[in-house]
Amino acid sequence: MAILTRDRGFYRSFFSLTGMIAFQNILAFSVNLADNLMLGAYSEISMSGVALVNQIQFLLQMLVMGVGEGIVVLASQYWGRKDTAPIRRIVSIGLWFGLASAMLLFAAVFFFPQGCLGLLTDETAVIGEGVRYLRIICFTYPLFAVTNVLLCSLRSVETVKIGFVVSASTLVINSCLNYVLIYGHFGAPEMGVQGAAVATLISRAVECVIAVVYVARLDRKIRYRFREIFRIDRSLLRDYLRTGLPVILSNAMWGIAQAVQTSILGHLGQAPIAANSIASTVFQILSVIVYGAASASSIIMGKTIGEGRLNQARQYAKTLQILYLIIGIATGTALFLLKDVILGFYEISPETRALAVQFLTVLSVTVVGTAYQVAVLTGIVRGGGDTRFVLYNDTIFMWLVVIPSAALAAFVFHLPPLIVFICLKCDQVLKCLVAVVKVNRGNWIRQLTHPQKKGEEPDERAVYSAEMGG
């Protein structure tokens, strides 16, 4: 079997999906970057406080995206055979799971904001600024859940352009309102960190409205109606729990682990907190193609398996591995060359700047591993239906390798923040060995769909829409 497929349709689909998802992600991550830049110029303590709150936001993001990725894995196989009736019922299940996750986290941070942030650092001033931000930003959680579950549902049927529109609107509104409310321009009060929170709340409300209106009025593939949220198919619920629950648990575990990692760095001082915030945000911006490729691969794999083309799926997997390595090397090179230019936009202390340079240098190396193993495991393996393997693999590496080694480095051996940071990122390279073995064994393909029920036929309008690129 040749390493590179000659299927031109595959390349068109992969690069089109990757590009659109990457653009959507870069706009979404730019919202955090805008907050970081504007608050960094306003106050480094405010930026550090928001950085802690963003770890809670990251946990929510992981939970909601876990729900969404579970939808993609299951629904994309039904899309492969153009059976949209089950997809609508899967969307309803996803909305319930997404809202439940958001409301649980909302309750925790609304009633116990200081306790939640106190788990991440013991810097009193940073916690104080974080609480002021968190009391407002927590109201965005249910809006964020609804928006992203709907966008993932659309992504499962290869509708990705609306995600770009949603993210663009959020960035523009949030950036403009940040300028007005943080600094008090155009007669508005100078609200500082609370102004950033209000700006984000308004922008999240707007993006939720756009997503809901699109799904209810403009989508011609799924044709979801929100009254269907009260119709839960028990058979599909069992399928979703079996397939999607490992994804949710894996993402939740990853989100908690990231909070623990922030806590480890947070107890080393304010400079490591700020440097990690900057490095993480910049890394997210420059690695959007990596995660876009993983998401695109999941959709392609699910659709191909749903169509019954299993040998073609294995061929695609070989080609994708080469593409992942190329993307990783290009991303790492860009991150290394641009790190000093990007840091020039921040008003930060020399200590924070030096640490940020070190952290970004480490990331420019580990991103090559990230590009390969994340895309293989979450794109090919998980997209192919084997969702439990990723859960087991992430759990072992995070809780038996990454967290223990970083904790020992920080609190037992009292090593510099750079060494602690390297321990926190070592799994991005180590997981590559597991990914190579797993994907090339070919035992990751799972056919998850049920036969169509009597009286249900493929949705001709959905088929027509897909053929016309709608």
PDB file of N, CA and C in Angstrom, residues 72-78 239 242-243 298 301-310 313-314 380-390 392 438 441-450:
ATOM      1  N   VAL A  72     -19.154  14.444  17.004  1.00  0.00           N
ATOM      2  CA  VAL A  72     -18.482  14.308  15.710  1.00  0.00           C
ATOM      3  C   VAL A  72     -18.165  12.850  15.408  1.00  0.00           C
ATOM      4  N   VAL A  73     -17.613  12.125  16.384  1.00  0.00           N
ATOM      5  CA  VAL A  73     -17.237  10.725  16.164  1.00  0.00           C
ATOM      6  C   VAL A  73     -18.442   9.900  15.742  1.00  0.00           C
ATOM      7  N   LEU A  74     -19.557  10.076  16.441  1.00  0.00           N
ATOM      8  CA  LEU A  74     -20.745   9.265  16.170  1.00  0.00           C
ATOM      9  C   LEU A  74     -21.522   9.784  14.954  1.00  0.00           C
ATOM     10  N   ALA A  75     -21.754  11.103  14.922  1.00  0.00           N
ATOM     11  CA  ALA A  75     -22.599  11.665  13.864  1.00  0.00           C
ATOM     12  C   ALA A  75     -21.935  11.621  12.496  1.00  0.00           C
ATOM     13  N   SER A  76     -20.610  11.756  12.438  1.00  0.00           N
ATOM     14  CA  SER A  76     -19.939  11.773  11.134  1.00  0.00           C
ATOM     15  C   SER A  76     -20.085  10.434  10.407  1.00  0.00           C
ATOM     16  N   GLN A  77     -20.198   9.339  11.161  1.00  0.00           N
ATOM     17  CA  GLN A  77     -20.415   8.050  10.504  1.00  0.00           C
ATOM     18  C   GLN A  77     -21.823   7.968   9.914  1.00  0.00           C
ATOM     19  N   TYR A  78     -22.808   8.519  10.621  1.00  0.00           N
ATOM     20  CA  TYR A  78     -24.157   8.589  10.037  1.00  0.00           C
ATOM     21  C   TYR A  78     -24.166   9.525   8.827  1.00  0.00           C
ATOM     22  N   ASP A 239     -25.396   4.553  22.766  1.00  0.00           N
ATOM     23  CA  ASP A 239     -24.271   4.647  21.830  1.00  0.00           C
ATOM     24  C   ASP A 239     -23.389   5.844  22.168  1.00  0.00           C
ATOM     25  N   ARG A 242     -21.351   5.176  25.284  1.00  0.00           N
ATOM     26  CA  ARG A 242     -20.274   4.223  25.013  1.00  0.00           C
ATOM     27  C   ARG A 242     -19.149   4.881  24.205  1.00  0.00           C
ATOM     28  N   THR A 243     -19.511   5.735  23.263  1.00  0.00           N
ATOM     29  CA  THR A 243     -18.522   6.361  22.388  1.00  0.00           C
ATOM     30  C   THR A 243     -18.063   7.715  22.898  1.00  0.00           C
ATOM     31  N   SER A 298     -10.612  13.692  12.079  1.00  0.00           N
ATOM     32  CA  SER A 298     -11.701  12.992  12.750  1.00  0.00           C
ATOM     33  C   SER A 298     -12.953  12.954  11.884  1.00  0.00           C
ATOM     34  N   MET A 301     -12.261  10.616   8.793  1.00  0.00           N
ATOM     35  CA  MET A 301     -12.254   9.205   9.186  1.00  0.00           C
ATOM     36  C   MET A 301     -13.661   8.698   9.484  1.00  0.00           C
ATOM     37  N   GLY A 302     -14.422   9.480  10.243  1.00  0.00           N
ATOM     38  CA  GLY A 302     -15.781   9.069  10.562  1.00  0.00           C
ATOM     39  C   GLY A 302     -16.642   8.912   9.318  1.00  0.00           C
ATOM     40  N   LYS A 303     -16.555   9.878   8.416  1.00  0.00           N
ATOM     41  CA  LYS A 303     -17.340   9.822   7.185  1.00  0.00           C
ATOM     42  C   LYS A 303     -16.923   8.638   6.311  1.00  0.00           C
ATOM     43  N   THR A 304     -15.609   8.419   6.176  1.00  0.00           N
ATOM     44  CA  THR A 304     -15.105   7.327   5.337  1.00  0.00           C
ATOM     45  C   THR A 304     -15.533   5.973   5.880  1.00  0.00           C
ATOM     46  N   ILE A 305     -15.450   5.796   7.191  1.00  0.00           N
ATOM     47  CA  ILE A 305     -15.888   4.532   7.808  1.00  0.00           C
ATOM     48  C   ILE A 305     -17.399   4.378   7.682  1.00  0.00           C
ATOM     49  N   GLY A 306     -18.138   5.483   7.848  1.00  0.00           N
ATOM     50  CA  GLY A 306     -19.591   5.424   7.678  1.00  0.00           C
ATOM     51  C   GLY A 306     -19.991   5.012   6.275  1.00  0.00           C
ATOM     52  N   GLU A 307     -19.171   5.365   5.303  1.00  0.00           N
ATOM     53  CA  GLU A 307     -19.430   4.968   3.913  1.00  0.00           C
ATOM     54  C   GLU A 307     -19.028   3.518   3.655  1.00  0.00           C
ATOM     55  N   GLY A 308     -18.371   2.877   4.618  1.00  0.00           N
ATOM     56  CA  GLY A 308     -17.954   1.487   4.469  1.00  0.00           C
ATOM     57  C   GLY A 308     -16.630   1.302   3.751  1.00  0.00           C
ATOM     58  N   ARG A 309     -15.857   2.379   3.547  1.00  0.00           N
ATOM     59  CA  ARG A 309     -14.587   2.296   2.819  1.00  0.00           C
ATOM     60  C   ARG A 309     -13.439   2.122   3.826  1.00  0.00           C
ATOM     61  N   LEU A 310     -13.339   0.951   4.424  1.00  0.00           N
ATOM     62  CA  LEU A 310     -12.393   0.725   5.513  1.00  0.00           C
ATOM     63  C   LEU A 310     -10.950   0.702   5.012  1.00  0.00           C
ATOM     64  N   ALA A 313      -9.802   4.146   4.520  1.00  0.00           N
ATOM     65  CA  ALA A 313      -9.500   4.810   5.786  1.00  0.00           C
ATOM     66  C   ALA A 313      -8.069   4.505   6.232  1.00  0.00           C
ATOM     67  N   ARG A 314      -7.646   3.265   6.073  1.00  0.00           N
ATOM     68  CA  ARG A 314      -6.265   2.888   6.448  1.00  0.00           C
ATOM     69  C   ARG A 314      -5.251   3.603   5.548  1.00  0.00           C
ATOM     70  N   ILE A 380      -7.179  10.423  14.008  1.00  0.00           N
ATOM     71  CA  ILE A 380      -7.341   9.133  13.332  1.00  0.00           C
ATOM     72  C   ILE A 380      -7.961   8.083  14.255  1.00  0.00           C
ATOM     73  N   VAL A 381      -7.326   7.849  15.395  1.00  0.00           N
ATOM     74  CA  VAL A 381      -7.770   6.771  16.290  1.00  0.00           C
ATOM     75  C   VAL A 381      -9.143   7.068  16.873  1.00  0.00           C
ATOM     76  N   ARG A 382      -9.295   8.255  17.494  1.00  0.00           N
ATOM     77  CA  ARG A 382     -10.594   8.598  18.072  1.00  0.00           C
ATOM     78  C   ARG A 382     -11.640   8.782  16.977  1.00  0.00           C
ATOM     79  N   GLY A 383     -11.276   9.457  15.881  1.00  0.00           N
ATOM     80  CA  GLY A 383     -12.217   9.644  14.780  1.00  0.00           C
ATOM     81  C   GLY A 383     -12.639   8.339  14.152  1.00  0.00           C
ATOM     82  N   GLY A 384     -11.752   7.316  14.235  1.00  0.00           N
ATOM     83  CA  GLY A 384     -12.096   6.002  13.711  1.00  0.00           C
ATOM     84  C   GLY A 384     -13.010   5.197  14.613  1.00  0.00           C
ATOM     85  N   GLY A 385     -13.313   5.736  15.807  1.00  0.00           N
ATOM     86  CA  GLY A 385     -14.269   5.084  16.697  1.00  0.00           C
ATOM     87  C   GLY A 385     -13.677   4.504  17.961  1.00  0.00           C
ATOM     88  N   ASP A 386     -12.332   4.409  18.058  1.00  0.00           N
ATOM     89  CA  ASP A 386     -11.697   3.843  19.252  1.00  0.00           C
ATOM     90  C   ASP A 386     -11.433   4.969  20.243  1.00  0.00           C
ATOM     91  N   THR A 387     -12.452   5.358  20.987  1.00  0.00           N
ATOM     92  CA  THR A 387     -12.337   6.508  21.886  1.00  0.00           C
ATOM     93  C   THR A 387     -11.735   6.144  23.241  1.00  0.00           C
ATOM     94  N   ARG A 388     -11.820   4.882  23.635  1.00  0.00           N
ATOM     95  CA  ARG A 388     -11.325   4.506  24.962  1.00  0.00           C
ATOM     96  C   ARG A 388      -9.802   4.512  25.023  1.00  0.00           C
ATOM     97  N   PHE A 389      -9.149   4.158  23.930  1.00  0.00           N
ATOM     98  CA  PHE A 389      -7.695   4.082  23.949  1.00  0.00           C
ATOM     99  C   PHE A 389      -7.081   5.429  24.314  1.00  0.00           C
ATOM    100  N   VAL A 390      -7.614   6.516  23.752  1.00  0.00           N
ATOM    101  CA  VAL A 390      -7.083   7.848  24.022  1.00  0.00           C
ATOM    102  C   VAL A 390      -7.244   8.186  25.501  1.00  0.00           C
ATOM    103  N   TYR A 392      -7.342   6.054  28.091  1.00  0.00           N
ATOM    104  CA  TYR A 392      -6.358   5.297  28.867  1.00  0.00           C
ATOM    105  C   TYR A 392      -4.956   5.875  28.696  1.00  0.00           C
ATOM    106  N   LYS A 438       0.130   2.341  17.638  1.00  0.00           N
ATOM    107  CA  LYS A 438      -1.327   2.172  17.598  1.00  0.00           C
ATOM    108  C   LYS A 438      -1.888   2.357  16.192  1.00  0.00           C
ATOM    109  N   ARG A 441      -0.984  -0.397  13.589  1.00  0.00           N
ATOM    110  CA  ARG A 441      -1.554  -1.730  13.803  1.00  0.00           C
ATOM    111  C   ARG A 441      -2.925  -1.851  13.142  1.00  0.00           C
ATOM    112  N   GLY A 442      -3.599  -0.716  12.944  1.00  0.00           N
ATOM    113  CA  GLY A 442      -4.863  -0.707  12.214  1.00  0.00           C
ATOM    114  C   GLY A 442      -6.062  -1.248  12.972  1.00  0.00           C
ATOM    115  N   ASN A 443      -5.954  -1.401  14.303  1.00  0.00           N
ATOM    116  CA  ASN A 443      -7.070  -1.961  15.065  1.00  0.00           C
ATOM    117  C   ASN A 443      -7.931  -0.884  15.719  1.00  0.00           C
ATOM    118  N   TRP A 444      -7.963   0.303  15.128  1.00  0.00           N
ATOM    119  CA  TRP A 444      -8.694   1.430  15.705  1.00  0.00           C
ATOM    120  C   TRP A 444     -10.024   1.697  14.997  1.00  0.00           C
ATOM    121  N   ILE A 445     -10.348   0.958  13.981  1.00  0.00           N
ATOM    122  CA  ILE A 445     -11.569   1.204  13.219  1.00  0.00           C
ATOM    123  C   ILE A 445     -12.761   0.546  13.913  1.00  0.00           C
ATOM    124  N   ARG A 446     -13.800   1.363  14.177  1.00  0.00           N
ATOM    125  CA  ARG A 446     -15.044   0.887  14.782  1.00  0.00           C
ATOM    126  C   ARG A 446     -16.220   1.418  13.963  1.00  0.00           C
ATOM    127  N   GLN A 447     -17.099   0.522  13.531  1.00  0.00           N
ATOM    128  CA  GLN A 447     -18.324   0.963  12.852  1.00  0.00           C
ATOM    129  C   GLN A 447     -19.412   1.135  13.905  1.00  0.00           C
ATOM    130  N   LEU A 448     -19.867   2.374  14.078  1.00  0.00           N
ATOM    131  CA  LEU A 448     -20.717   2.728  15.210  1.00  0.00           C
ATOM    132  C   LEU A 448     -22.188   2.886  14.857  1.00  0.00           C
ATOM    133  N   THR A 449     -22.529   2.915  13.585  1.00  0.00           N
ATOM    134  CA  THR A 449     -23.906   3.211  13.189  1.00  0.00           C
ATOM    135  C   THR A 449     -24.795   1.975  13.282  1.00  0.00           C
ATOM    136  N   HIS A 450     -26.099   2.239  13.454  1.00  0.00           N
ATOM    137  CA  HIS A 450     -27.114   1.194  13.408  1.00  0.00           C
ATOM    138  C   HIS A 450     -27.774   1.201  12.036  1.00  0.00           C
TER     139      HIS A 450
END
